[in-house]
Amino acid sequence: TNRGLCSGIFWGIFQCSILPGNIASYFILKNSGSRAKDLPMIVGWDTVNSPLFFILTVSCVAGALLFLTLRAPDDSTGSKGFEHLVPPDGCKSVAGTFRLLFTKRMLMFTPLMFYTGLGMTYWAGWFTRQILDTRYIGVCMCGFGIAEAIGGLVLGRLSDRLGRTSVVMFGFFAQATAMYLSWLANERMLGGGDMLFFYIAAPILGLADCAFQTQLMAALASDYTTLSADAFAIFKLLQSLGAALGFGITGLFGGDTASRTGFLEELIILGGLLVLGIFFYLLMLRVPKEPVRLASRRESRR
């Protein structure tokens, strides 16, 4: 009954990492020009990119070390009804996951899953590269991160009360609005204007993204209770393929900053896949749930 809220809490906490990273990037990019004149030149050191990558590397190593300190759950109490999964054979496990992928209901999920990866490319690459003054990319994306964190909590609770479809449709209209505002922001900046529409579009993008992410996670957890690992593996696979394709084709629409025509083409591709994803999601609601048995998942009691 509260899967939406749980998904929203997880997503909100997860996306909080956007805030410190973008705050740090703002100060690094803002002061890079003045510091470059005062600091001695170091071979291989870039005053903008090197500090960012240094911070990211240290954070990654620290996180990995903290992860290693986690202990396995203590099941020595022997609680009644505690079930243990027998580790499946690797090849059979992969085959079972792909068998789940090609079920009718899961195939209906795939366009929207793929779109979330392409949407990641949009807000992380296509959207931000249109901001000509790089000093304010961090500030703009802080608004995105705040909307992701708060939106995850609010939309997660709303989905439990109003249903997942209502939140998904909200995400659809929010994404469409954000893309239109992005086009206006790009026109305004290329014409010598300010960043007002970028600041407005970024939080709306965050709300749209968290609407799709949280509701897909809640839907998979609800529909595939006993096969959640397989379902989420499919989700991340398709999402990663969408992101890889999006970043791969970025160069086709221009260099560091896309032209008016190139940016419009990007928005058309993104909008078309968004409509396709929503169409199949709504179609999926009419498909009855089908039992899926994977031979690789065997359960036994200790």
PDB file of C-alpha atoms in Angstrom:
ATOM      1  CA  THR A   1       0.000   0.000   0.000  1.00  0.00           C
ATOM      2  CA  ASN A   2       2.945   2.375   0.433  1.00  0.00           C
ATOM      3  CA  ARG A   3       5.283   1.293  -2.342  1.00  0.00           C
ATOM      4  CA  GLY A   4       5.067   4.736  -3.947  1.00  0.00           C
ATOM      5  CA  LEU A   5       6.121   6.445  -0.719  1.00  0.00           C
ATOM      6  CA  CYS A   6       8.997   4.001  -0.161  1.00  0.00           C
ATOM      7  CA  SER A   7      10.201   4.488  -3.739  1.00  0.00           C
ATOM      8  CA  GLY A   8       9.920   8.261  -3.310  1.00  0.00           C
ATOM      9  CA  ILE A   9      11.930   8.253  -0.076  1.00  0.00           C
ATOM     10  CA  PHE A  10      14.663   6.147  -1.660  1.00  0.00           C
ATOM     11  CA  TRP A  11      14.793   8.324  -4.765  1.00  0.00           C
ATOM     12  CA  GLY A  12      14.769  11.564  -2.747  1.00  0.00           C
ATOM     13  CA  ILE A  13      17.686  10.439  -0.583  1.00  0.00           C
ATOM     14  CA  PHE A  14      19.548   9.112  -3.620  1.00  0.00           C
ATOM     15  CA  GLN A  15      19.166  12.379  -5.557  1.00  0.00           C
ATOM     16  CA  CYS A  16      20.357  14.515  -2.631  1.00  0.00           C
ATOM     17  CA  SER A  17      23.862  13.770  -3.908  1.00  0.00           C
ATOM     18  CA  ILE A  18      23.175  16.191  -6.777  1.00  0.00           C
ATOM     19  CA  LEU A  19      23.210  19.177  -4.413  1.00  0.00           C
ATOM     20  CA  PRO A  20      26.753  19.096  -2.926  1.00  0.00           C
ATOM     21  CA  GLY A  21      28.238  18.158  -6.296  1.00  0.00           C
ATOM     22  CA  ASN A  22      26.650  21.063  -8.136  1.00  0.00           C
ATOM     23  CA  ILE A  23      27.406  23.514  -5.324  1.00  0.00           C
ATOM     24  CA  ALA A  24      31.068  22.492  -5.521  1.00  0.00           C
ATOM     25  CA  SER A  25      31.082  22.769  -9.314  1.00  0.00           C
ATOM     26  CA  TYR A  26      29.560  26.240  -9.100  1.00  0.00           C
ATOM     27  CA  PHE A  27      32.386  27.603  -6.935  1.00  0.00           C
ATOM     28  CA  ILE A  28      35.064  25.803  -8.947  1.00  0.00           C
ATOM     29  CA  LEU A  29      33.750  27.129 -12.265  1.00  0.00           C
ATOM     30  CA  LYS A  30      33.076  30.591 -10.859  1.00  0.00           C
ATOM     31  CA  ASN A  31      36.586  31.092  -9.469  1.00  0.00           C
ATOM     32  CA  SER A  32      38.555  29.128 -12.052  1.00  0.00           C
ATOM     33  CA  GLY A  33      39.426  32.177 -14.146  1.00  0.00           C
ATOM     34  CA  SER A  34      40.815  34.263 -11.300  1.00  0.00           C
ATOM     35  CA  ARG A  35      42.730  31.393  -9.704  1.00  0.00           C
ATOM     36  CA  ALA A  36      44.361  30.411 -12.969  1.00  0.00           C
ATOM     37  CA  LYS A  37      46.341  33.668 -12.957  1.00  0.00           C
ATOM     38  CA  ASP A  38      47.635  33.223  -9.406  1.00  0.00           C
ATOM     39  CA  LEU A  39      48.456  29.504  -9.307  1.00  0.00           C
ATOM     40  CA  PRO A  40      51.656  28.085 -10.837  1.00  0.00           C
ATOM     41  CA  MET A  41      51.182  25.967 -13.928  1.00  0.00           C
ATOM     42  CA  ILE A  42      51.252  22.217 -13.279  1.00  0.00           C
ATOM     43  CA  VAL A  43      51.746  19.825 -16.152  1.00  0.00           C
ATOM     44  CA  GLY A  44      48.531  17.913 -16.828  1.00  0.00           C
ATOM     45  CA  TRP A  45      46.473  19.973 -14.377  1.00  0.00           C
ATOM     46  CA  ASP A  46      43.430  21.865 -15.629  1.00  0.00           C
ATOM     47  CA  THR A  47      42.038  24.553 -13.331  1.00  0.00           C
ATOM     48  CA  VAL A  48      38.434  23.641 -14.170  1.00  0.00           C
ATOM     49  CA  ASN A  49      38.188  19.913 -14.923  1.00  0.00           C
ATOM     50  CA  SER A  50      40.948  18.549 -12.680  1.00  0.00           C
ATOM     51  CA  PRO A  51      39.462  19.753  -9.331  1.00  0.00           C
ATOM     52  CA  LEU A  52      36.063  18.358 -10.320  1.00  0.00           C
ATOM     53  CA  PHE A  53      37.475  14.948 -11.218  1.00  0.00           C
ATOM     54  CA  PHE A  54      39.629  14.945  -8.069  1.00  0.00           C
ATOM     55  CA  ILE A  55      36.581  15.554  -5.864  1.00  0.00           C
ATOM     56  CA  LEU A  56      34.572  12.885  -7.697  1.00  0.00           C
ATOM     57  CA  THR A  57      37.397  10.341  -7.376  1.00  0.00           C
ATOM     58  CA  VAL A  58      37.841  10.953  -3.637  1.00  0.00           C
ATOM     59  CA  SER A  59      34.075  10.697  -3.092  1.00  0.00           C
ATOM     60  CA  CYS A  60      33.939   7.442  -5.041  1.00  0.00           C
ATOM     61  CA  VAL A  61      36.788   5.866  -3.068  1.00  0.00           C
ATOM     62  CA  ALA A  62      35.319   7.033   0.266  1.00  0.00           C
ATOM     63  CA  GLY A  63      31.913   5.628  -0.648  1.00  0.00           C
ATOM     64  CA  ALA A  64      33.382   2.286  -1.702  1.00  0.00           C
ATOM     65  CA  LEU A  65      35.318   2.002   1.572  1.00  0.00           C
ATOM     66  CA  LEU A  66      32.206   2.797   3.604  1.00  0.00           C
ATOM     67  CA  PHE A  67      30.270   0.222   1.606  1.00  0.00           C
ATOM     68  CA  LEU A  68      32.831  -2.434   2.555  1.00  0.00           C
ATOM     69  CA  THR A  69      32.144  -1.787   6.246  1.00  0.00           C
ATOM     70  CA  LEU A  70      28.531  -2.988   5.904  1.00  0.00           C
ATOM     71  CA  ARG A  71      27.936  -6.289   7.650  1.00  0.00           C
ATOM     72  CA  ALA A  72      25.768  -9.111   6.375  1.00  0.00           C
ATOM     73  CA  PRO A  73      22.326  -9.386   8.038  1.00  0.00           C
ATOM     74  CA  ASP A  74      22.355 -11.483  11.189  1.00  0.00           C
ATOM     75  CA  ASP A  75      20.003 -14.435  10.689  1.00  0.00           C
ATOM     76  CA  SER A  76      21.285 -16.419  13.672  1.00  0.00           C
ATOM     77  CA  THR A  77      18.026 -15.863  15.536  1.00  0.00           C
ATOM     78  CA  GLY A  78      16.361 -18.523  13.411  1.00  0.00           C
ATOM     79  CA  SER A  79      13.099 -16.628  13.046  1.00  0.00           C
ATOM     80  CA  LYS A  80      10.168 -18.702  11.889  1.00  0.00           C
ATOM     81  CA  GLY A  81       9.431 -18.595   8.191  1.00  0.00           C
ATOM     82  CA  PHE A  82      12.799 -17.071   7.217  1.00  0.00           C
ATOM     83  CA  GLU A  83      13.544 -18.070   3.649  1.00  0.00           C
ATOM     84  CA  HIS A  84      16.910 -18.425   1.963  1.00  0.00           C
ATOM     85  CA  LEU A  85      17.535 -18.300  -1.723  1.00  0.00           C
ATOM     86  CA  VAL A  86      19.742 -20.947  -3.250  1.00  0.00           C
ATOM     87  CA  PRO A  87      22.283 -19.111  -5.447  1.00  0.00           C
ATOM     88  CA  PRO A  88      21.224 -19.837  -9.049  1.00  0.00           C
ATOM     89  CA  ASP A  89      23.438 -20.870 -11.881  1.00  0.00           C
ATOM     90  CA  GLY A  90      24.767 -17.772 -13.656  1.00  0.00           C
ATOM     91  CA  CYS A  91      23.753 -18.724 -17.194  1.00  0.00           C
ATOM     92  CA  LYS A  92      20.304 -19.864 -16.102  1.00  0.00           C
ATOM     93  CA  SER A  93      19.831 -16.658 -14.155  1.00  0.00           C
ATOM     94  CA  VAL A  94      20.627 -14.489 -17.188  1.00  0.00           C
ATOM     95  CA  ALA A  95      18.383 -16.637 -19.381  1.00  0.00           C
ATOM     96  CA  GLY A  96      15.563 -16.270 -16.878  1.00  0.00           C
ATOM     97  CA  THR A  97      15.943 -12.497 -16.832  1.00  0.00           C
ATOM     98  CA  PHE A  98      15.711 -12.302 -20.616  1.00  0.00           C
ATOM     99  CA  ARG A  99      12.716 -14.631 -20.511  1.00  0.00           C
ATOM    100  CA  LEU A 100      11.023 -12.102 -18.237  1.00  0.00           C
ATOM    101  CA  LEU A 101      12.001  -9.275 -20.588  1.00  0.00           C
ATOM    102  CA  PHE A 102      10.049 -10.804 -23.459  1.00  0.00           C
ATOM    103  CA  THR A 103       6.806 -11.265 -21.556  1.00  0.00           C
ATOM    104  CA  LYS A 104       3.959  -9.134 -22.887  1.00  0.00           C
ATOM    105  CA  ARG A 105       3.570  -6.898 -19.832  1.00  0.00           C
ATOM    106  CA  MET A 106       7.296  -6.241 -19.422  1.00  0.00           C
ATOM    107  CA  LEU A 107       7.610  -5.339 -23.114  1.00  0.00           C
ATOM    108  CA  MET A 108       5.022  -2.620 -22.505  1.00  0.00           C
ATOM    109  CA  PHE A 109       7.274  -1.168 -19.812  1.00  0.00           C
ATOM    110  CA  THR A 110      10.393  -1.080 -21.989  1.00  0.00           C
ATOM    111  CA  PRO A 111       9.784   2.161 -24.013  1.00  0.00           C
ATOM    112  CA  LEU A 112       9.363   4.247 -20.857  1.00  0.00           C
ATOM    113  CA  MET A 113      12.354   2.555 -19.225  1.00  0.00           C
ATOM    114  CA  PHE A 114      14.444   3.336 -22.285  1.00  0.00           C
ATOM    115  CA  TYR A 115      13.168   6.913 -22.268  1.00  0.00           C
ATOM    116  CA  THR A 116      14.328   7.507 -18.678  1.00  0.00           C
ATOM    117  CA  GLY A 117      17.883   6.771 -19.830  1.00  0.00           C
ATOM    118  CA  LEU A 118      17.566   9.140 -22.772  1.00  0.00           C
ATOM    119  CA  GLY A 119      16.055  11.720 -20.423  1.00  0.00           C
ATOM    120  CA  MET A 120      19.159  11.402 -18.268  1.00  0.00           C
ATOM    121  CA  THR A 121      21.203  12.342 -21.320  1.00  0.00           C
ATOM    122  CA  TYR A 122      18.954  15.342 -21.840  1.00  0.00           C
ATOM    123  CA  TRP A 123      19.240  16.953 -18.419  1.00  0.00           C
ATOM    124  CA  ALA A 124      22.865  15.932 -17.869  1.00  0.00           C
ATOM    125  CA  GLY A 125      24.185  16.772 -21.342  1.00  0.00           C
ATOM    126  CA  TRP A 126      21.859  18.314 -23.896  1.00  0.00           C
ATOM    127  CA  PHE A 127      20.206  20.784 -21.516  1.00  0.00           C
ATOM    128  CA  THR A 128      23.301  21.956 -19.652  1.00  0.00           C
ATOM    129  CA  ARG A 129      25.499  22.420 -22.722  1.00  0.00           C
ATOM    130  CA  GLN A 130      23.112  25.116 -23.969  1.00  0.00           C
ATOM    131  CA  ILE A 131      24.011  27.261 -20.936  1.00  0.00           C
ATOM    132  CA  LEU A 132      26.681  29.447 -22.476  1.00  0.00           C
ATOM    133  CA  ASP A 133      27.908  30.842 -19.138  1.00  0.00           C
ATOM    134  CA  THR A 134      29.264  27.665 -17.534  1.00  0.00           C
ATOM    135  CA  ARG A 135      29.606  29.363 -14.137  1.00  0.00           C
ATOM    136  CA  TYR A 136      25.870  29.001 -13.578  1.00  0.00           C
ATOM    137  CA  ILE A 137      25.431  25.374 -14.583  1.00  0.00           C
ATOM    138  CA  GLY A 138      25.886  24.316 -10.949  1.00  0.00           C
ATOM    139  CA  VAL A 139      23.257  26.755  -9.699  1.00  0.00           C
ATOM    140  CA  CYS A 140      20.795  25.669 -12.379  1.00  0.00           C
ATOM    141  CA  MET A 141      21.258  21.970 -11.616  1.00  0.00           C
ATOM    142  CA  CYS A 142      20.901  22.572  -7.873  1.00  0.00           C
ATOM    143  CA  GLY A 143      17.310  23.523  -8.655  1.00  0.00           C
ATOM    144  CA  PHE A 144      16.999  20.240 -10.525  1.00  0.00           C
ATOM    145  CA  GLY A 145      18.353  18.281  -7.560  1.00  0.00           C
ATOM    146  CA  ILE A 146      16.075  20.003  -5.030  1.00  0.00           C
ATOM    147  CA  ALA A 147      13.050  19.231  -7.201  1.00  0.00           C
ATOM    148  CA  GLU A 148      14.174  15.590  -7.494  1.00  0.00           C
ATOM    149  CA  ALA A 149      14.575  15.191  -3.717  1.00  0.00           C
ATOM    150  CA  ILE A 150      11.379  16.958  -2.652  1.00  0.00           C
ATOM    151  CA  GLY A 151       9.378  15.670  -5.615  1.00  0.00           C
ATOM    152  CA  GLY A 152      10.273  12.083  -4.778  1.00  0.00           C
ATOM    153  CA  LEU A 153       8.699  12.407  -1.326  1.00  0.00           C
ATOM    154  CA  VAL A 154       5.612  14.318  -2.454  1.00  0.00           C
ATOM    155  CA  LEU A 155       4.886  12.359  -5.633  1.00  0.00           C
ATOM    156  CA  GLY A 156       5.528   9.048  -3.876  1.00  0.00           C
ATOM    157  CA  ARG A 157       2.831   9.799  -1.318  1.00  0.00           C
ATOM    158  CA  LEU A 158       0.470  11.084  -4.016  1.00  0.00           C
ATOM    159  CA  SER A 159       0.865   7.884  -6.011  1.00  0.00           C
ATOM    160  CA  ASP A 160      -0.334   5.838  -3.019  1.00  0.00           C
ATOM    161  CA  ARG A 161      -3.449   8.013  -2.782  1.00  0.00           C
ATOM    162  CA  LEU A 162      -4.228   8.857  -6.411  1.00  0.00           C
ATOM    163  CA  GLY A 163      -2.605   5.942  -8.222  1.00  0.00           C
ATOM    164  CA  ARG A 164       0.581   5.579 -10.240  1.00  0.00           C
ATOM    165  CA  THR A 165      -1.067   6.523 -13.528  1.00  0.00           C
ATOM    166  CA  SER A 166      -1.901  10.017 -12.238  1.00  0.00           C
ATOM    167  CA  VAL A 167       1.713  10.634 -11.250  1.00  0.00           C
ATOM    168  CA  VAL A 168       3.038   9.255 -14.551  1.00  0.00           C
ATOM    169  CA  MET A 169       0.727  11.574 -16.483  1.00  0.00           C
ATOM    170  CA  PHE A 170       1.891  14.476 -14.322  1.00  0.00           C
ATOM    171  CA  GLY A 171       5.446  13.546 -15.276  1.00  0.00           C
ATOM    172  CA  PHE A 172       4.437  13.515 -18.944  1.00  0.00           C
ATOM    173  CA  PHE A 173       2.998  17.040 -18.868  1.00  0.00           C
ATOM    174  CA  ALA A 174       5.861  18.316 -16.691  1.00  0.00           C
ATOM    175  CA  GLN A 175       8.425  16.905 -19.137  1.00  0.00           C
ATOM    176  CA  ALA A 176       6.617  18.445 -22.117  1.00  0.00           C
ATOM    177  CA  THR A 177       6.476  21.811 -20.335  1.00  0.00           C
ATOM    178  CA  ALA A 178      10.157  21.625 -19.425  1.00  0.00           C
ATOM    179  CA  MET A 179      11.147  20.861 -23.024  1.00  0.00           C
ATOM    180  CA  TYR A 180       9.149  23.852 -24.286  1.00  0.00           C
ATOM    181  CA  LEU A 181      10.737  26.106 -21.659  1.00  0.00           C
ATOM    182  CA  SER A 182      14.151  24.711 -22.634  1.00  0.00           C
ATOM    183  CA  TRP A 183      13.517  25.783 -26.215  1.00  0.00           C
ATOM    184  CA  LEU A 184      12.496  29.279 -25.049  1.00  0.00           C
ATOM    185  CA  ALA A 185      15.555  29.438 -22.783  1.00  0.00           C
ATOM    186  CA  ASN A 186      17.848  28.461 -25.645  1.00  0.00           C
ATOM    187  CA  GLU A 187      16.321  31.098 -27.946  1.00  0.00           C
ATOM    188  CA  ARG A 188      16.594  33.709 -25.221  1.00  0.00           C
ATOM    189  CA  MET A 189      20.252  32.946 -24.486  1.00  0.00           C
ATOM    190  CA  LEU A 190      21.308  32.781 -28.139  1.00  0.00           C
ATOM    191  CA  GLY A 191      19.636  36.159 -28.554  1.00  0.00           C
ATOM    192  CA  GLY A 192      21.760  37.643 -25.773  1.00  0.00           C
ATOM    193  CA  GLY A 193      19.174  37.263 -23.011  1.00  0.00           C
ATOM    194  CA  ASP A 194      19.450  35.968 -19.449  1.00  0.00           C
ATOM    195  CA  MET A 195      18.997  32.501 -17.926  1.00  0.00           C
ATOM    196  CA  LEU A 196      15.510  32.980 -16.481  1.00  0.00           C
ATOM    197  CA  PHE A 197      13.874  30.132 -18.407  1.00  0.00           C
ATOM    198  CA  PHE A 198      16.773  27.768 -17.650  1.00  0.00           C
ATOM    199  CA  TYR A 199      16.182  28.360 -13.932  1.00  0.00           C
ATOM    200  CA  ILE A 200      12.472  27.625 -14.390  1.00  0.00           C
ATOM    201  CA  ALA A 201      12.912  24.590 -16.636  1.00  0.00           C
ATOM    202  CA  ALA A 202      15.481  22.802 -14.431  1.00  0.00           C
ATOM    203  CA  PRO A 203      13.181  22.156 -11.401  1.00  0.00           C
ATOM    204  CA  ILE A 204      10.349  21.079 -13.717  1.00  0.00           C
ATOM    205  CA  LEU A 205      12.741  18.607 -15.355  1.00  0.00           C
ATOM    206  CA  GLY A 206      13.560  17.283 -11.889  1.00  0.00           C
ATOM    207  CA  LEU A 207       9.891  16.763 -11.045  1.00  0.00           C
ATOM    208  CA  ALA A 208       9.272  14.955 -14.333  1.00  0.00           C
ATOM    209  CA  ASP A 209      12.290  12.692 -13.906  1.00  0.00           C
ATOM    210  CA  CYS A 210      11.421  11.693 -10.331  1.00  0.00           C
ATOM    211  CA  ALA A 211       7.816  11.031 -11.379  1.00  0.00           C
ATOM    212  CA  PHE A 212       8.934   8.472 -13.966  1.00  0.00           C
ATOM    213  CA  GLN A 213      11.699   6.938 -11.867  1.00  0.00           C
ATOM    214  CA  THR A 214       9.707   6.458  -8.676  1.00  0.00           C
ATOM    215  CA  GLN A 215       6.593   5.113 -10.390  1.00  0.00           C
ATOM    216  CA  LEU A 216       8.524   2.642 -12.529  1.00  0.00           C
ATOM    217  CA  MET A 217      10.283   1.325  -9.427  1.00  0.00           C
ATOM    218  CA  ALA A 218       6.996   1.071  -7.533  1.00  0.00           C
ATOM    219  CA  ALA A 219       5.276  -0.648 -10.482  1.00  0.00           C
ATOM    220  CA  LEU A 220       8.040  -3.244 -10.846  1.00  0.00           C
ATOM    221  CA  ALA A 221       8.093  -3.930  -7.115  1.00  0.00           C
ATOM    222  CA  SER A 222       4.321  -4.397  -7.170  1.00  0.00           C
ATOM    223  CA  ASP A 223       3.992  -6.487 -10.339  1.00  0.00           C
ATOM    224  CA  TYR A 224       7.101  -8.654  -9.877  1.00  0.00           C
ATOM    225  CA  THR A 225       7.255  -9.228  -6.129  1.00  0.00           C
ATOM    226  CA  THR A 226       9.073 -12.553  -6.361  1.00  0.00           C
ATOM    227  CA  LEU A 227      11.156 -11.529  -9.380  1.00  0.00           C
ATOM    228  CA  SER A 228      12.189  -8.048  -8.294  1.00  0.00           C
ATOM    229  CA  ALA A 229      15.900  -8.640  -8.936  1.00  0.00           C
ATOM    230  CA  ASP A 230      15.222  -9.680 -12.538  1.00  0.00           C
ATOM    231  CA  ALA A 231      12.776  -6.811 -13.112  1.00  0.00           C
ATOM    232  CA  PHE A 232      15.138  -4.160 -11.789  1.00  0.00           C
ATOM    233  CA  ALA A 233      18.018  -5.633 -13.773  1.00  0.00           C
ATOM    234  CA  ILE A 234      15.934  -5.173 -16.929  1.00  0.00           C
ATOM    235  CA  PHE A 235      15.065  -1.623 -15.867  1.00  0.00           C
ATOM    236  CA  LYS A 236      18.710  -0.624 -15.394  1.00  0.00           C
ATOM    237  CA  LEU A 237      19.760  -2.410 -18.582  1.00  0.00           C
ATOM    238  CA  LEU A 238      17.281  -0.505 -20.753  1.00  0.00           C
ATOM    239  CA  GLN A 239      17.927   2.749 -18.927  1.00  0.00           C
ATOM    240  CA  SER A 240      21.668   2.405 -19.446  1.00  0.00           C
ATOM    241  CA  LEU A 241      21.169   1.601 -23.135  1.00  0.00           C
ATOM    242  CA  GLY A 242      19.054   4.744 -23.505  1.00  0.00           C
ATOM    243  CA  ALA A 243      21.692   6.879 -21.799  1.00  0.00           C
ATOM    244  CA  ALA A 244      24.494   5.352 -23.885  1.00  0.00           C
ATOM    245  CA  LEU A 245      22.606   6.002 -27.108  1.00  0.00           C
ATOM    246  CA  GLY A 246      21.785   9.551 -26.076  1.00  0.00           C
ATOM    247  CA  PHE A 247      25.370  10.472 -25.257  1.00  0.00           C
ATOM    248  CA  GLY A 248      26.568   8.634 -28.352  1.00  0.00           C
ATOM    249  CA  ILE A 249      24.457  10.682 -30.772  1.00  0.00           C
ATOM    250  CA  THR A 250      25.095  14.031 -29.047  1.00  0.00           C
ATOM    251  CA  GLY A 251      27.874  14.916 -31.478  1.00  0.00           C
ATOM    252  CA  LEU A 252      25.478  14.641 -34.407  1.00  0.00           C
ATOM    253  CA  PHE A 253      23.659  17.797 -33.311  1.00  0.00           C
ATOM    254  CA  GLY A 254      26.614  20.134 -32.898  1.00  0.00           C
ATOM    255  CA  GLY A 255      29.821  20.675 -30.974  1.00  0.00           C
ATOM    256  CA  ASP A 256      30.056  22.120 -27.478  1.00  0.00           C
ATOM    257  CA  THR A 257      26.743  23.930 -28.000  1.00  0.00           C
ATOM    258  CA  ALA A 258      24.020  22.768 -30.364  1.00  0.00           C
ATOM    259  CA  SER A 259      22.634  25.153 -32.957  1.00  0.00           C
ATOM    260  CA  ARG A 260      18.972  26.164 -32.978  1.00  0.00           C
ATOM    261  CA  THR A 261      18.238  23.436 -35.520  1.00  0.00           C
ATOM    262  CA  GLY A 262      20.314  20.825 -33.675  1.00  0.00           C
ATOM    263  CA  PHE A 263      18.655  21.530 -30.333  1.00  0.00           C
ATOM    264  CA  LEU A 264      15.214  21.410 -31.944  1.00  0.00           C
ATOM    265  CA  GLU A 265      16.056  18.011 -33.459  1.00  0.00           C
ATOM    266  CA  GLU A 266      17.099  16.763 -30.027  1.00  0.00           C
ATOM    267  CA  LEU A 267      13.811  17.925 -28.539  1.00  0.00           C
ATOM    268  CA  ILE A 268      11.815  16.275 -31.329  1.00  0.00           C
ATOM    269  CA  ILE A 269      13.573  12.922 -30.749  1.00  0.00           C
ATOM    270  CA  LEU A 270      13.068  13.194 -27.002  1.00  0.00           C
ATOM    271  CA  GLY A 271       9.419  14.227 -27.350  1.00  0.00           C
ATOM    272  CA  GLY A 272       8.648  11.423 -29.793  1.00  0.00           C
ATOM    273  CA  LEU A 273      10.081   8.760 -27.483  1.00  0.00           C
ATOM    274  CA  LEU A 274       8.249  10.321 -24.532  1.00  0.00           C
ATOM    275  CA  VAL A 275       4.892  10.005 -26.313  1.00  0.00           C
ATOM    276  CA  LEU A 276       5.758   6.434 -27.331  1.00  0.00           C
ATOM    277  CA  GLY A 277       6.705   5.502 -23.768  1.00  0.00           C
ATOM    278  CA  ILE A 278       3.514   6.945 -22.284  1.00  0.00           C
ATOM    279  CA  PHE A 279       1.383   5.277 -24.970  1.00  0.00           C
ATOM    280  CA  PHE A 280       2.756   1.819 -24.196  1.00  0.00           C
ATOM    281  CA  TYR A 281       2.539   2.452 -20.444  1.00  0.00           C
ATOM    282  CA  LEU A 282      -1.175   3.225 -20.740  1.00  0.00           C
ATOM    283  CA  LEU A 283      -1.584   0.206 -23.009  1.00  0.00           C
ATOM    284  CA  MET A 284       0.168  -1.939 -20.417  1.00  0.00           C
ATOM    285  CA  LEU A 285      -2.560  -1.125 -17.882  1.00  0.00           C
ATOM    286  CA  ARG A 286      -4.990  -3.146 -20.025  1.00  0.00           C
ATOM    287  CA  VAL A 287      -2.727  -6.185 -20.138  1.00  0.00           C
ATOM    288  CA  PRO A 288      -3.528  -8.702 -17.374  1.00  0.00           C
ATOM    289  CA  LYS A 289      -0.726  -9.808 -15.130  1.00  0.00           C
ATOM    290  CA  GLU A 290       0.731 -13.086 -16.289  1.00  0.00           C
ATOM    291  CA  PRO A 291       2.446 -15.669 -14.077  1.00  0.00           C
ATOM    292  CA  VAL A 292       6.149 -15.984 -14.817  1.00  0.00           C
ATOM    293  CA  ARG A 293       8.161 -18.942 -13.550  1.00  0.00           C
ATOM    294  CA  LEU A 294      11.905 -18.862 -13.764  1.00  0.00           C
ATOM    295  CA  ALA A 295      13.593 -22.199 -13.274  1.00  0.00           C
ATOM    296  CA  SER A 296      16.695 -20.476 -11.947  1.00  0.00           C
ATOM    297  CA  ARG A 297      14.881 -19.174  -8.855  1.00  0.00           C
ATOM    298  CA  ARG A 298      14.667 -21.975  -6.331  1.00  0.00           C
ATOM    299  CA  GLU A 299      13.763 -21.341  -2.729  1.00  0.00           C
ATOM    300  CA  SER A 300      14.352 -23.614   0.230  1.00  0.00           C
ATOM    301  CA  ARG A 301      14.003 -23.382   3.978  1.00  0.00           C
ATOM    302  CA  ARG A 302      16.964 -23.869   6.246  1.00  0.00           C
TER     303      ARG A 302
END
